[in-house]
C-alpha cells in the first residue's frame, strides 16, 4: 500500500534544494508529517540530537543580513572575475519568501551524560541531524513541497540572536514551501552554470582491490 504521492526513490531523484517559493501556505499536516519523518532518522547512540524551531515570524531582514554578510565574505575570496560575476547572480537563499523557516539545531549532551559513540567522535551528533534533515526534505518532496538548506550564515551570530541554549548548535535554516520551479529537474547550481553534478556512480564508489 502506498500512502504518499511518489515512491521513495522517485522522491530522492526529484528532491531539489529550493530557493524559489510560491506564497502558498504549507498545511500544518504536511509540516508535521515531515517532522515525523525527521525524528525517525538514525542517530548516534539513539541521541536524537535534532531540534527544530519555527522562526517564520522572526525578523527575516535580520536573517538575510546575516546571510548577505557571509555571502559577501565568500565573494571576497573569488579571484576569477567571471566566476565572481556568475556567483553574484546565484540565488542562495529563500529566507525572505519561504512560507516556513525552521532553525535546525544539534543539541550536545551535558558533559557528564554518557552517549554511545560521541566520546571519540562528537561530530556524529551533527551527522545524525543531517540524516533528520534529509528525511524532512524527502517527506516534503513526496508531498509536492520543497525545502532549501541555508548554511551560508554566521552560525555563532545566529546562536547569539536566538539565544536558545549553549548546548544547542545551529546547523542552518531550512526554508520550506511550495517550489516555484523544479529547475528543470536539475540542481539549480547546474542550471546556473556554476558547476555540473557528476551523475556516474564510478565517480564516488570503488572496490578496494588490495588483498589484506
Ligand atoms: C549541508 C548543506 C548546506 C547547504 N547550504 C546551502 C546554502 O546556504 N545556500 C544554498 O543555496 N544552497 C545550500 N545547499 C544546497 C546545495 O547547494 C545543493 O544541495 C546542491 O547544489 C545540489 O542541488 P540539489 O540539492 O538540488 O540536488 C546546502 C546543502 C547542504 C547539504
Short mmCIF file of C-alpha atoms and ligand atoms in Angstrom, two decimals:
data_model
loop_
_atom_site.label_atom_id
_atom_site.label_comp_id
_atom_site.label_asym_id
_atom_site.label_seq_id
_atom_site.Cartn_x
_atom_site.Cartn_y
_atom_site.Cartn_z
CA UNK A 1 0.00 0.00 0.00
CA UNK A 2 1.32 3.42 -0.90
CA UNK A 3 0.32 6.40 1.22
CA UNK A 4 2.40 9.09 -0.43
CA UNK A 5 2.19 10.56 -3.89
CA UNK A 6 5.51 9.25 -5.10
CA UNK A 7 7.75 6.41 -4.02
CA UNK A 8 10.94 6.88 -2.09
CA UNK A 9 13.37 6.51 -4.98
CA UNK A 10 11.36 8.98 -7.04
CA UNK A 11 11.39 11.44 -4.12
CA UNK A 12 15.16 11.03 -3.86
CA UNK A 13 15.57 11.77 -7.56
CA UNK A 14 13.11 14.68 -7.51
CA UNK A 15 14.37 16.38 -4.35
CA UNK A 16 15.92 19.74 -5.04
CA UNK A 17 17.39 22.44 -2.89
CA UNK A 18 14.67 25.02 -3.38
CA UNK A 19 15.35 28.75 -3.19
CA UNK A 20 12.29 29.89 -5.17
CA UNK A 21 8.92 29.52 -3.45
CA UNK A 22 5.33 30.42 -4.17
CA UNK A 23 3.35 32.21 -1.45
CA UNK A 24 1.15 29.13 -0.93
CA UNK A 25 0.80 28.14 2.70
CA UNK A 26 2.18 24.81 3.84
CA UNK A 27 -0.55 22.77 5.52
CA UNK A 28 0.16 22.04 9.17
CA UNK A 29 -0.35 18.32 8.46
CA UNK A 30 2.38 18.40 5.79
CA UNK A 31 4.84 20.04 8.15
CA UNK A 32 4.01 17.64 10.97
CA UNK A 33 4.40 14.65 8.63
CA UNK A 34 7.80 15.96 7.56
CA UNK A 35 8.83 16.43 11.19
CA UNK A 36 7.61 12.93 11.97
CA UNK A 37 9.86 11.68 9.16
CA UNK A 38 12.73 13.77 10.51
CA UNK A 39 12.57 12.35 14.01
CA UNK A 40 12.61 8.78 12.68
CA UNK A 41 16.17 9.35 11.47
CA UNK A 42 19.02 7.21 12.78
CA UNK A 43 21.08 8.89 15.48
CA UNK A 44 24.33 8.02 17.17
CA UNK A 45 23.66 6.26 20.49
CA UNK A 46 19.93 6.97 20.00
CA UNK A 47 20.78 10.53 20.95
CA UNK A 48 18.10 12.15 18.75
CA UNK A 49 20.04 15.43 18.93
CA UNK A 50 17.95 17.32 16.31
CA UNK A 51 15.95 20.34 17.45
CA UNK A 52 13.68 22.39 15.19
CA UNK A 53 12.39 25.86 15.95
CA UNK A 54 9.84 27.55 13.71
CA UNK A 55 11.25 31.01 13.16
CA UNK A 56 8.85 32.02 10.35
CA UNK A 57 7.72 35.05 12.33
CA UNK A 58 11.26 36.11 13.08
CA UNK A 59 12.73 39.31 11.64
CA UNK A 60 13.64 37.98 8.21
CA UNK A 61 15.66 41.04 7.34
CA UNK A 62 17.98 40.27 10.25
CA UNK A 63 18.41 36.72 9.00
CA UNK A 64 19.03 37.99 5.48
CA UNK A 65 21.61 40.47 6.73
CA UNK A 66 23.43 37.59 8.41
CA UNK A 67 23.28 35.58 5.16
CA UNK A 68 24.39 38.53 2.99
CA UNK A 69 27.39 39.25 5.21
CA UNK A 70 28.63 35.70 4.78
CA UNK A 71 27.90 35.72 1.10
CA UNK A 72 29.92 38.90 0.58
CA UNK A 73 32.71 37.43 2.70
CA UNK A 74 32.76 34.38 0.43
CA UNK A 75 32.69 36.52 -2.70
CA UNK A 76 35.75 38.40 -1.49
CA UNK A 77 37.63 35.08 -1.85
CA UNK A 78 36.76 34.61 -5.54
CA UNK A 79 39.59 35.89 -7.70
CA UNK A 80 38.28 34.89 -11.14
CA UNK A 81 36.10 37.80 -12.38
CA UNK A 82 33.89 35.51 -14.50
CA UNK A 83 33.31 33.18 -11.60
CA UNK A 84 32.56 36.15 -9.36
CA UNK A 85 30.04 37.52 -11.86
CA UNK A 86 28.27 34.14 -12.03
CA UNK A 87 28.32 33.85 -8.24
CA UNK A 88 26.71 37.25 -7.80
CA UNK A 89 23.77 36.06 -9.95
CA UNK A 90 23.07 32.98 -7.81
CA UNK A 91 20.09 32.94 -5.51
CA UNK A 92 21.38 31.09 -2.50
CA UNK A 93 18.58 31.57 -0.01
CA UNK A 94 14.80 31.67 0.10
CA UNK A 95 14.78 33.21 3.58
CA UNK A 96 12.65 36.19 2.61
CA UNK A 97 9.90 34.41 0.72
CA UNK A 98 9.66 30.84 2.08
CA UNK A 99 6.36 30.42 3.95
CA UNK A 100 8.09 28.48 6.73
CA UNK A 101 11.55 28.88 8.20
CA UNK A 102 12.91 26.27 10.57
CA UNK A 103 16.09 26.83 12.51
CA UNK A 104 17.74 23.46 12.98
CA UNK A 105 19.96 22.79 15.97
CA UNK A 106 22.12 19.96 17.20
CA UNK A 107 21.86 19.56 20.95
CA UNK A 108 25.09 18.45 22.55
CA UNK A 109 24.53 16.31 25.67
CA UNK A 110 25.67 17.51 29.09
CA UNK A 111 29.37 16.69 29.58
CA UNK A 112 28.52 14.25 32.39
CA UNK A 113 25.88 12.43 30.30
CA UNK A 114 27.39 9.45 28.52
CA UNK A 115 26.14 8.95 24.97
CA UNK A 116 27.29 5.97 22.91
CA UNK A 117 29.53 6.91 20.00
CA UNK A 118 30.14 10.52 20.84
CA UNK A 119 33.26 10.43 23.01
CA UNK A 120 35.73 9.88 20.18
CA UNK A 121 33.52 11.39 17.57
CA UNK A 122 31.14 14.14 18.75
CA UNK A 123 30.56 15.15 15.13
CA UNK A 124 28.38 12.03 14.85
CA UNK A 125 25.69 14.11 16.57
CA UNK A 126 25.68 16.57 13.70
CA UNK A 127 25.68 13.74 11.15
CA UNK A 128 22.57 12.42 12.90
CA UNK A 129 20.92 15.83 12.47
CA UNK A 130 21.81 15.79 8.78
CA UNK A 131 20.01 12.44 8.48
CA UNK A 132 16.94 14.02 10.07
CA UNK A 133 17.07 16.99 7.72
CA UNK A 134 17.27 14.66 4.73
CA UNK A 135 14.19 12.76 5.96
CA UNK A 136 12.34 16.05 6.34
CA UNK A 137 13.43 17.11 2.85
CA UNK A 138 12.31 13.86 1.23
CA UNK A 139 8.97 13.85 3.02
CA UNK A 140 8.24 17.38 1.79
CA UNK A 141 9.28 16.40 -1.73
CA UNK A 142 6.97 13.40 -1.68
CA UNK A 143 4.10 15.75 -0.78
CA UNK A 144 4.89 18.16 -3.62
CA UNK A 145 6.58 20.71 -1.35
CA UNK A 146 10.23 21.62 -1.12
CA UNK A 147 12.99 22.78 1.17
CA UNK A 148 16.25 24.65 0.95
CA UNK A 149 19.05 24.39 3.48
CA UNK A 150 20.66 27.76 4.13
CA UNK A 151 24.01 27.32 5.81
CA UNK A 152 25.70 30.43 4.44
CA UNK A 153 25.32 32.15 7.78
CA UNK A 154 27.37 33.26 10.71
CA UNK A 155 26.05 30.42 12.85
CA UNK A 156 27.61 31.74 16.04
CA UNK A 157 25.83 35.03 15.45
CA UNK A 158 22.58 33.17 14.75
CA UNK A 159 23.03 31.27 18.02
CA UNK A 160 23.50 34.56 19.86
CA UNK A 161 20.50 36.11 18.15
CA UNK A 162 18.27 33.15 19.01
CA UNK A 163 19.76 32.72 22.48
CA UNK A 164 18.27 29.26 22.98
CA UNK A 165 20.88 27.24 24.87
CA UNK A 166 24.66 26.97 24.93
CA UNK A 167 24.36 23.28 24.10
CA UNK A 168 22.24 23.88 21.00
CA UNK A 169 24.40 24.48 17.94
CA UNK A 170 22.58 25.83 14.92
CA UNK A 171 23.12 23.93 11.65
CA UNK A 172 21.31 26.41 9.47
CA UNK A 173 17.86 27.48 8.40
CA UNK A 174 15.54 25.24 6.41
CA UNK A 175 13.27 27.21 4.09
CA UNK A 176 10.05 25.34 3.35
CA UNK A 177 7.25 25.91 0.88
CA UNK A 178 5.77 25.06 -2.49
CA UNK A 179 8.57 25.23 -5.09
CA UNK A 180 8.00 27.90 -7.73
CA UNK A 181 10.22 25.84 -10.05
CA UNK A 182 11.95 22.47 -10.06
CA UNK A 183 14.90 23.94 -12.02
CA UNK A 184 14.18 21.53 -14.88
CA UNK A 185 14.84 18.58 -12.58
CA UNK A 186 18.49 19.54 -12.10
CA UNK A 187 20.40 21.21 -9.28
CA UNK A 188 19.98 24.97 -9.58
CA UNK A 189 23.75 25.43 -9.44
CA UNK A 190 24.00 23.30 -12.58
CA UNK A 191 21.26 25.24 -14.37
CA UNK A 192 23.05 28.47 -13.43
CA UNK A 193 26.23 27.03 -14.99
CA UNK A 194 28.12 27.19 -11.75
CA UNK A 195 29.07 23.53 -11.60
CA UNK A 196 27.85 20.27 -13.12
CA UNK A 197 26.72 17.40 -10.93
CA UNK A 198 28.60 14.15 -11.52
CA UNK A 199 26.00 11.54 -12.36
CA UNK A 200 28.04 8.34 -12.55
CA UNK A 201 28.42 6.03 -9.59
CA UNK A 202 32.03 5.38 -10.70
CA UNK A 203 32.92 8.91 -9.55
CA UNK A 204 32.04 8.04 -5.98
CA UNK A 205 32.33 4.31 -5.49
CA UNK A 206 35.31 1.98 -5.69
CA UNK A 207 36.10 -1.56 -4.69
CA UNK A 208 39.35 -1.87 -2.76
CA UNK A 209 41.41 -4.34 -4.75
CA UNK A 210 44.33 -4.76 -2.36
CA UNK A 211 44.44 -8.08 -0.51
CA UNK A 212 44.69 -7.58 3.28
C1 LIG B 1 24.72 20.99 4.40
C2 LIG B 1 24.21 21.76 3.22
C3 LIG B 1 24.26 23.14 3.23
C4 LIG B 1 23.77 23.88 2.14
N1 LIG B 1 23.77 25.27 2.19
C5 LIG B 1 23.25 25.96 1.16
C6 LIG B 1 23.14 27.38 1.22
O1 LIG B 1 23.48 28.03 2.20
N2 LIG B 1 22.61 28.02 0.16
C7 LIG B 1 22.19 27.35 -0.95
O2 LIG B 1 21.73 27.98 -1.90
N3 LIG B 1 22.26 26.01 -1.02
C8 LIG B 1 22.76 25.31 0.00
N4 LIG B 1 22.79 23.94 -0.06
C9 LIG B 1 22.23 23.26 -1.24
C10 LIG B 1 23.28 22.75 -2.22
O3 LIG B 1 23.84 23.80 -2.93
C11 LIG B 1 22.56 21.76 -3.15
O4 LIG B 1 22.16 20.65 -2.39
C12 LIG B 1 23.42 21.29 -4.31
O5 LIG B 1 23.71 22.37 -5.16
C13 LIG B 1 22.74 20.20 -5.12
O6 LIG B 1 21.48 20.62 -5.55
P1 LIG B 1 20.18 19.79 -5.19
O7 LIG B 1 20.07 19.75 -3.70
O8 LIG B 1 19.03 20.50 -5.84
O9 LIG B 1 20.39 18.41 -5.74
C14 LIG B 1 23.26 23.20 1.01
C15 LIG B 1 23.20 21.81 1.01
C16 LIG B 1 23.67 21.08 2.09
C17 LIG B 1 23.57 19.58 2.08
#
